mmCIF file of C-alpha atoms in Angstrom:
data_model
loop_
_atom_site.group_PDB
_atom_site.id
_atom_site.type_symbol
_atom_site.label_atom_id
_atom_site.label_comp_id
_atom_site.label_asym_id
_atom_site.label_seq_id
_atom_site.Cartn_x
_atom_site.Cartn_y
_atom_site.Cartn_z
ATOM 1 C CA MET A 939 112.349 149.202 87.069
ATOM 2 C CA ASN A 940 109.132 149.825 88.950
ATOM 3 C CA PRO A 941 107.800 147.191 89.734
ATOM 4 C CA TYR A 942 104.214 147.896 88.376
ATOM 5 C CA LEU A 943 105.295 148.297 85.121
ATOM 6 C CA PRO A 944 104.284 145.278 83.672
ATOM 7 C CA ILE A 945 101.087 145.210 84.648
ATOM 8 C CA MET A 946 100.809 148.560 83.700
ATOM 9 C CA VAL A 947 101.616 147.870 79.922
ATOM 10 C CA LEU A 948 99.274 145.071 79.960
ATOM 11 C CA GLY A 949 96.117 147.710 81.210
ATOM 12 C CA GLY A 950 97.142 149.568 78.003
ATOM 13 C CA ILE A 951 97.615 147.102 76.064
ATOM 14 C CA ALA A 952 94.099 145.719 76.552
ATOM 15 C CA ALA A 953 93.133 149.407 76.601
ATOM 16 C CA ALA A 954 93.840 149.557 73.688
ATOM 17 C CA PHE A 955 92.766 146.096 72.684
ATOM 18 C CA ALA A 956 89.764 147.797 73.857
ATOM 19 C CA VAL A 957 89.349 151.070 72.108
ATOM 20 C CA PHE A 958 90.449 149.345 67.999
ATOM 21 C CA SER A 959 87.610 146.919 68.497
ATOM 22 C CA VAL A 960 84.896 149.322 69.430
ATOM 23 C CA ILE A 961 86.265 151.852 65.927
ATOM 24 C CA THR A 962 86.947 148.991 63.793
ATOM 25 C CA ALA A 963 83.365 147.656 64.298
ATOM 26 C CA THR A 964 81.685 150.910 63.907
ATOM 27 C CA LEU A 965 83.922 150.930 60.918
ATOM 28 C CA VAL A 966 83.354 147.863 59.197
ATOM 29 C CA GLY A 967 80.357 146.346 60.649
ATOM 30 C CA PRO A 968 76.783 146.826 58.606
ATOM 31 C CA ARG A 969 74.912 149.524 59.589
ATOM 32 C CA ARG A 970 71.152 147.776 59.223
ATOM 33 C CA PHE A 971 68.839 150.037 61.417
ATOM 34 C CA ASN A 972 65.522 147.934 62.040
ATOM 35 C CA ARG A 973 63.550 148.650 64.543
ATOM 36 C CA SER A 974 63.550 145.547 66.982
ATOM 37 C CA LYS A 975 67.447 146.666 67.263
ATOM 38 C CA LEU A 976 66.487 149.943 68.661
ATOM 39 C CA GLN A 977 63.990 149.085 71.530
ATOM 40 C CA ALA A 978 65.417 148.504 75.049
ATOM 41 C CA TYR A 979 66.740 145.347 76.409
ATOM 42 C CA GLU A 980 64.509 144.140 78.989
ATOM 43 C CA CYS A 981 65.932 140.423 79.294
ATOM 44 C CA GLY A 982 62.763 138.616 77.265
ATOM 45 C CA ILE A 983 60.182 140.965 79.541
ATOM 46 C CA GLU A 984 57.717 142.898 76.539
ATOM 47 C CA PRO A 985 58.355 146.394 76.926
ATOM 48 C CA LEU A 986 56.058 149.121 79.167
ATOM 49 C CA ARG A 987 54.272 151.746 76.638
ATOM 50 C CA GLY A 988 54.342 154.312 78.927
ATOM 51 C CA ASP A 989 56.022 156.656 80.093
ATOM 52 C CA ALA A 990 58.253 156.607 83.820
ATOM 53 C CA THR A 991 55.071 158.065 85.588
ATOM 54 C CA GLY A 992 53.431 154.886 84.583
ATOM 55 C CA ARG A 993 50.539 156.346 82.181
ATOM 56 C CA ARG A 994 49.942 155.651 78.961
ATOM 57 C CA ARG A 995 49.869 157.758 75.745
ATOM 58 C CA ASN A 996 46.077 157.963 76.306
ATOM 59 C CA GLY A 997 45.640 158.382 79.442
ATOM 60 C CA ASP A 998 45.043 155.475 80.562
ATOM 61 C CA ARG A 999 47.026 153.555 83.844
ATOM 62 C CA SER A 1000 46.387 149.540 83.171
ATOM 63 C CA ALA A 1001 48.561 147.593 81.368
ATOM 64 C CA THR A 1002 52.095 149.908 82.679
ATOM 65 C CA GLY A 1003 53.612 149.453 86.650
ATOM 66 C CA THR A 1004 52.650 145.750 86.394
ATOM 67 C CA ARG A 1005 55.399 143.835 87.735
ATOM 68 C CA PHE A 1006 58.336 141.977 86.579
ATOM 69 C CA PRO A 1007 58.220 138.078 87.250
ATOM 70 C CA ILE A 1008 60.288 136.624 89.956
ATOM 71 C CA LYS A 1009 62.499 134.262 87.549
ATOM 72 C CA TYR A 1010 64.076 137.711 86.043
ATOM 73 C CA TYR A 1011 65.110 138.189 90.270
ATOM 74 C CA LEU A 1012 66.996 135.100 90.922
ATOM 75 C CA THR A 1013 68.219 134.428 87.776
ATOM 76 C CA ALA A 1014 70.337 137.661 88.998
ATOM 77 C CA MET A 1015 71.073 136.253 92.791
ATOM 78 C CA LEU A 1016 71.809 133.569 91.935
ATOM 79 C CA PHE A 1017 74.115 134.518 89.918
ATOM 80 C CA ILE A 1018 75.783 136.930 91.983
ATOM 81 C CA ILE A 1019 76.533 134.227 94.495
ATOM 82 C CA PHE A 1020 77.660 131.165 92.878
ATOM 83 C CA ASP A 1021 80.102 134.223 91.034
ATOM 84 C CA ILE A 1022 81.193 135.910 94.653
ATOM 85 C CA GLU A 1023 82.228 131.363 95.585
ATOM 86 C CA ILE A 1024 84.073 131.732 92.510
ATOM 87 C CA VAL A 1025 86.161 134.886 93.106
ATOM 88 C CA PHE A 1026 87.192 132.999 96.515
ATOM 89 C CA LEU A 1027 88.972 130.277 94.762
ATOM 90 C CA TYR A 1028 91.438 132.814 93.014
ATOM 91 C CA PRO A 1029 93.477 134.124 96.273
ATOM 92 C CA TRP A 1030 93.790 130.305 96.966
ATOM 93 C CA ALA A 1031 95.013 129.157 93.181
ATOM 94 C CA VAL A 1032 96.966 131.604 93.428
ATOM 95 C CA ALA A 1033 98.630 131.083 96.740
ATOM 96 C CA PHE A 1034 97.492 126.454 96.296
ATOM 97 C CA ASP A 1035 101.633 125.467 96.895
ATOM 98 C CA GLY A 1036 102.290 127.637 100.113
ATOM 99 C CA LEU A 1037 99.123 126.038 102.049
ATOM 100 C CA GLY A 1038 99.339 123.281 102.788
ATOM 101 C CA LEU A 1039 97.490 120.110 102.987
ATOM 102 C CA PHE A 1040 95.043 122.050 105.508
ATOM 103 C CA ALA A 1041 94.021 124.712 102.728
ATOM 104 C CA LEU A 1042 93.306 121.832 99.944
ATOM 105 C CA VAL A 1043 90.544 120.020 102.785
ATOM 106 C CA GLU A 1044 88.663 123.574 103.257
ATOM 107 C CA MET A 1045 89.126 124.194 100.203
ATOM 108 C CA LEU A 1046 86.687 121.410 99.707
ATOM 109 C CA LEU A 1047 85.152 121.239 101.751
ATOM 110 C CA PHE A 1048 83.622 125.184 100.043
ATOM 111 C CA MET A 1049 83.233 123.495 97.406
ATOM 112 C CA LEU A 1050 80.718 120.359 98.188
ATOM 113 C CA THR A 1051 78.370 123.092 99.857
ATOM 114 C CA VAL A 1052 78.545 124.957 97.096
ATOM 115 C CA PHE A 1053 78.191 122.280 94.879
ATOM 116 C CA VAL A 1054 74.826 120.811 97.169
ATOM 117 C CA ALA A 1055 73.634 124.537 96.675
ATOM 118 C CA TYR A 1056 74.163 124.412 93.279
ATOM 119 C CA ALA A 1057 72.229 120.623 93.151
ATOM 120 C CA TYR A 1058 69.477 122.473 95.580
ATOM 121 C CA VAL A 1059 69.222 125.144 93.165
ATOM 122 C CA TRP A 1060 68.781 122.954 89.664
ATOM 123 C CA ARG A 1061 66.551 119.923 91.614
ATOM 124 C CA ARG A 1062 63.884 123.297 92.230
ATOM 125 C CA GLY A 1063 64.560 124.563 88.885
ATOM 126 C CA GLY A 1064 65.731 128.184 90.041
ATOM 127 C CA LEU A 1065 67.968 127.187 86.253
ATOM 128 C CA ALA A 1066 65.480 126.744 83.690
ATOM 129 C CA TRP A 1067 64.364 129.369 82.652
ATOM 130 C CA ASP A 1068 60.677 128.845 81.013
#
């Protein structure tokens, strides 16, 4: 028996569920479109009117080319940093029984540094969305 067969079966079930969910939502879901649903989602930032060159429809350049708030980028970077730190916990959790006391102490130190960084970011207001 192929050792990857259970993984392939699980992947097939996941793909079938995803396709089934999308098709069911398309067939059963409501079809009410309005102006706000058809606009691009820009994380709460008001979308700029104009084309890719920065010109408005009447040729004016005054309102385009404005900068995104730095809060958007900080939130994205914090998400990536903490997400990568959490990814390091998965291999440790899988091999926890065979690693011993040294690995436990090292992971506790790692988690302590993560919590200190989290407390610092929280204290500085990096998690508050204004």
